[in-house]
Amino acid sequence: MGGDSDCVRYDVVTPTRILCSNAKRQPTGYRDALTPQQITAYQQMSVAMAAQQQAQQAQQPAYIPQPMQAPNYPTMATPQVSPIEPPGGNQVRCISTGIYTNCRAY
């Protein structure tokens, strides 16, 4: 079995053995092929684990989402704002010189 971080690359040494290397091409060790007995044990373990997971899921109550409720923030009155008027009323005077324009409110 190859493909994990310790066996990114591998070289076949014999039909049942590989030499593993990491991403930096440093040897990390040999790995042997699984025997038929090991394959059978792995398959049986996988089936048993799947059955155990199904049994656990059957015992758990189904998730029922609850509707979200709006937070109960205190309400605040909107403040009343008076308009700001300059002393001379709302007059704007502009002076242009070339491409520049300067405006002032009086």
PDB file of C-alpha atoms in Angstrom:
ATOM      1  CA  MET A   1       0.000   0.000   0.000  1.00  0.00           C
ATOM      2  CA  GLY A   2       1.431   3.340  -1.044  1.00  0.00           C
ATOM      3  CA  GLY A   3       0.184   6.875  -1.407  1.00  0.00           C
ATOM      4  CA  ASP A   4       0.397   8.283   2.130  1.00  0.00           C
ATOM      5  CA  SER A   5       2.885  10.990   3.172  1.00  0.00           C
ATOM      6  CA  ASP A   6       5.562   8.390   4.021  1.00  0.00           C
ATOM      7  CA  CYS A   7       5.116   6.600   0.698  1.00  0.00           C
ATOM      8  CA  VAL A   8       4.582   9.331  -1.901  1.00  0.00           C
ATOM      9  CA  ARG A   9       6.940   7.533  -4.282  1.00  0.00           C
ATOM     10  CA  TYR A  10       7.813   3.882  -4.370  1.00  0.00           C
ATOM     11  CA  ASP A  11      10.008   1.443  -6.276  1.00  0.00           C
ATOM     12  CA  VAL A  12       9.021  -2.192  -6.815  1.00  0.00           C
ATOM     13  CA  VAL A  13      11.681  -4.402  -5.253  1.00  0.00           C
ATOM     14  CA  THR A  14       9.906  -7.759  -5.705  1.00  0.00           C
ATOM     15  CA  PRO A  15       6.355  -8.624  -6.817  1.00  0.00           C
ATOM     16  CA  THR A  16       5.290  -8.435  -3.144  1.00  0.00           C
ATOM     17  CA  ARG A  17       7.561  -5.665  -1.769  1.00  0.00           C
ATOM     18  CA  ILE A  18       8.066  -1.936  -2.426  1.00  0.00           C
ATOM     19  CA  LEU A  19      10.589   0.629  -1.177  1.00  0.00           C
ATOM     20  CA  CYS A  20       8.780   3.812  -0.106  1.00  0.00           C
ATOM     21  CA  SER A  21      10.104   7.386  -0.276  1.00  0.00           C
ATOM     22  CA  ASN A  22       8.671  10.674   0.995  1.00  0.00           C
ATOM     23  CA  ALA A  23       8.127  13.849  -1.066  1.00  0.00           C
ATOM     24  CA  LYS A  24      11.816  14.759  -0.657  1.00  0.00           C
ATOM     25  CA  ARG A  25      12.722  11.394  -2.216  1.00  0.00           C
ATOM     26  CA  GLN A  26      14.186  10.156   1.073  1.00  0.00           C
ATOM     27  CA  PRO A  27      13.643   6.404   1.644  1.00  0.00           C
ATOM     28  CA  THR A  28      11.199   5.710   4.457  1.00  0.00           C
ATOM     29  CA  GLY A  29      11.222   1.906   4.440  1.00  0.00           C
ATOM     30  CA  TYR A  30       9.891  -1.241   2.812  1.00  0.00           C
ATOM     31  CA  ARG A  31       6.286  -2.378   2.630  1.00  0.00           C
ATOM     32  CA  ASP A  32       5.084  -5.877   1.890  1.00  0.00           C
ATOM     33  CA  ALA A  33       1.867  -6.854   0.113  1.00  0.00           C
ATOM     34  CA  LEU A  34      -0.995  -8.118   2.261  1.00  0.00           C
ATOM     35  CA  THR A  35      -1.485 -11.866   2.513  1.00  0.00           C
ATOM     36  CA  PRO A  36      -4.880 -13.366   1.587  1.00  0.00           C
ATOM     37  CA  GLN A  37      -5.570 -13.870   5.318  1.00  0.00           C
ATOM     38  CA  GLN A  38      -4.820 -10.192   6.054  1.00  0.00           C
ATOM     39  CA  ILE A  39      -7.115  -9.089   3.212  1.00  0.00           C
ATOM     40  CA  THR A  40      -9.944 -11.253   4.585  1.00  0.00           C
ATOM     41  CA  ALA A  41      -9.429  -9.894   8.111  1.00  0.00           C
ATOM     42  CA  TYR A  42      -9.429  -6.307   6.772  1.00  0.00           C
ATOM     43  CA  GLN A  43     -12.664  -6.907   4.842  1.00  0.00           C
ATOM     44  CA  GLN A  44     -14.354  -8.440   7.895  1.00  0.00           C
ATOM     45  CA  MET A  45     -13.240  -5.537  10.073  1.00  0.00           C
ATOM     46  CA  SER A  46     -14.595  -3.049   7.511  1.00  0.00           C
ATOM     47  CA  VAL A  47     -17.986  -4.779   7.437  1.00  0.00           C
ATOM     48  CA  ALA A  48     -18.130  -4.892  11.252  1.00  0.00           C
ATOM     49  CA  MET A  49     -17.268  -1.189  11.543  1.00  0.00           C
ATOM     50  CA  ALA A  50     -19.925  -0.237   8.973  1.00  0.00           C
ATOM     51  CA  ALA A  51     -22.551  -2.250  10.874  1.00  0.00           C
ATOM     52  CA  GLN A  52     -21.526  -0.580  14.147  1.00  0.00           C
ATOM     53  CA  GLN A  53     -21.842   2.888  12.601  1.00  0.00           C
ATOM     54  CA  GLN A  54     -25.304   2.066  11.244  1.00  0.00           C
ATOM     55  CA  ALA A  55     -26.384   0.832  14.679  1.00  0.00           C
ATOM     56  CA  GLN A  56     -25.141   4.025  16.333  1.00  0.00           C
ATOM     57  CA  GLN A  57     -26.941   6.188  13.783  1.00  0.00           C
ATOM     58  CA  ALA A  58     -30.169   4.249  14.321  1.00  0.00           C
ATOM     59  CA  GLN A  59     -29.993   4.931  18.080  1.00  0.00           C
ATOM     60  CA  GLN A  60     -29.494   8.665  17.679  1.00  0.00           C
ATOM     61  CA  PRO A  61     -32.669  10.765  17.464  1.00  0.00           C
ATOM     62  CA  ALA A  62     -33.201  12.513  14.171  1.00  0.00           C
ATOM     63  CA  TYR A  63     -32.114  16.128  14.132  1.00  0.00           C
ATOM     64  CA  ILE A  64     -35.069  18.467  13.878  1.00  0.00           C
ATOM     65  CA  PRO A  65     -34.078  22.044  13.124  1.00  0.00           C
ATOM     66  CA  GLN A  66     -35.811  24.668  15.237  1.00  0.00           C
ATOM     67  CA  PRO A  67     -36.961  27.936  13.688  1.00  0.00           C
ATOM     68  CA  MET A  68     -34.688  30.843  14.436  1.00  0.00           C
ATOM     69  CA  GLN A  69     -36.075  33.529  16.682  1.00  0.00           C
ATOM     70  CA  ALA A  70     -35.200  37.178  16.305  1.00  0.00           C
ATOM     71  CA  PRO A  71     -33.119  38.509  19.193  1.00  0.00           C
ATOM     72  CA  ASN A  72     -35.041  40.611  21.694  1.00  0.00           C
ATOM     73  CA  TYR A  73     -33.208  43.932  21.408  1.00  0.00           C
ATOM     74  CA  PRO A  74     -34.581  46.961  23.251  1.00  0.00           C
ATOM     75  CA  THR A  75     -36.276  49.443  20.940  1.00  0.00           C
ATOM     76  CA  MET A  76     -34.928  52.968  20.807  1.00  0.00           C
ATOM     77  CA  ALA A  77     -36.718  56.117  19.733  1.00  0.00           C
ATOM     78  CA  THR A  78     -35.305  57.890  16.693  1.00  0.00           C
ATOM     79  CA  PRO A  79     -33.870  61.252  17.736  1.00  0.00           C
ATOM     80  CA  GLN A  80     -35.345  64.358  16.158  1.00  0.00           C
ATOM     81  CA  VAL A  81     -32.823  66.453  14.232  1.00  0.00           C
ATOM     82  CA  SER A  82     -33.173  70.152  13.449  1.00  0.00           C
ATOM     83  CA  PRO A  83     -31.851  71.375  10.115  1.00  0.00           C
ATOM     84  CA  ILE A  84     -28.646  73.382  10.253  1.00  0.00           C
ATOM     85  CA  GLU A  85     -28.842  76.787   8.587  1.00  0.00           C
ATOM     86  CA  PRO A  86     -25.902  79.148   8.290  1.00  0.00           C
ATOM     87  CA  PRO A  87     -26.416  82.729   9.593  1.00  0.00           C
ATOM     88  CA  GLY A  88     -26.919  84.234   6.126  1.00  0.00           C
ATOM     89  CA  GLY A  89     -29.288  81.571   4.819  1.00  0.00           C
ATOM     90  CA  ASN A  90     -28.413  78.875   2.280  1.00  0.00           C
ATOM     91  CA  GLN A  91     -26.292  80.806  -0.230  1.00  0.00           C
ATOM     92  CA  VAL A  92     -23.377  79.249  -2.087  1.00  0.00           C
ATOM     93  CA  ARG A  93     -20.827  81.327  -3.968  1.00  0.00           C
ATOM     94  CA  CYS A  94     -18.297  79.787  -6.339  1.00  0.00           C
ATOM     95  CA  ILE A  95     -15.154  81.236  -7.919  1.00  0.00           C
ATOM     96  CA  SER A  96     -13.642  79.507 -10.950  1.00  0.00           C
ATOM     97  CA  THR A  97     -10.092  79.947 -12.189  1.00  0.00           C
ATOM     98  CA  GLY A  98      -9.187  77.744 -15.120  1.00  0.00           C
ATOM     99  CA  ILE A  99     -10.035  74.141 -14.274  1.00  0.00           C
ATOM    100  CA  TYR A 100     -10.400  74.766 -10.500  1.00  0.00           C
ATOM    101  CA  THR A 101     -13.626  75.805  -8.771  1.00  0.00           C
ATOM    102  CA  ASN A 102     -13.884  76.884  -5.124  1.00  0.00           C
ATOM    103  CA  CYS A 103     -17.342  77.107  -3.509  1.00  0.00           C
ATOM    104  CA  ARG A 104     -18.323  78.449  -0.081  1.00  0.00           C
ATOM    105  CA  ALA A 105     -21.617  78.517   1.743  1.00  0.00           C
ATOM    106  CA  TYR A 106     -22.617  81.877   3.301  1.00  0.00           C
TER     107      TYR A 106
END
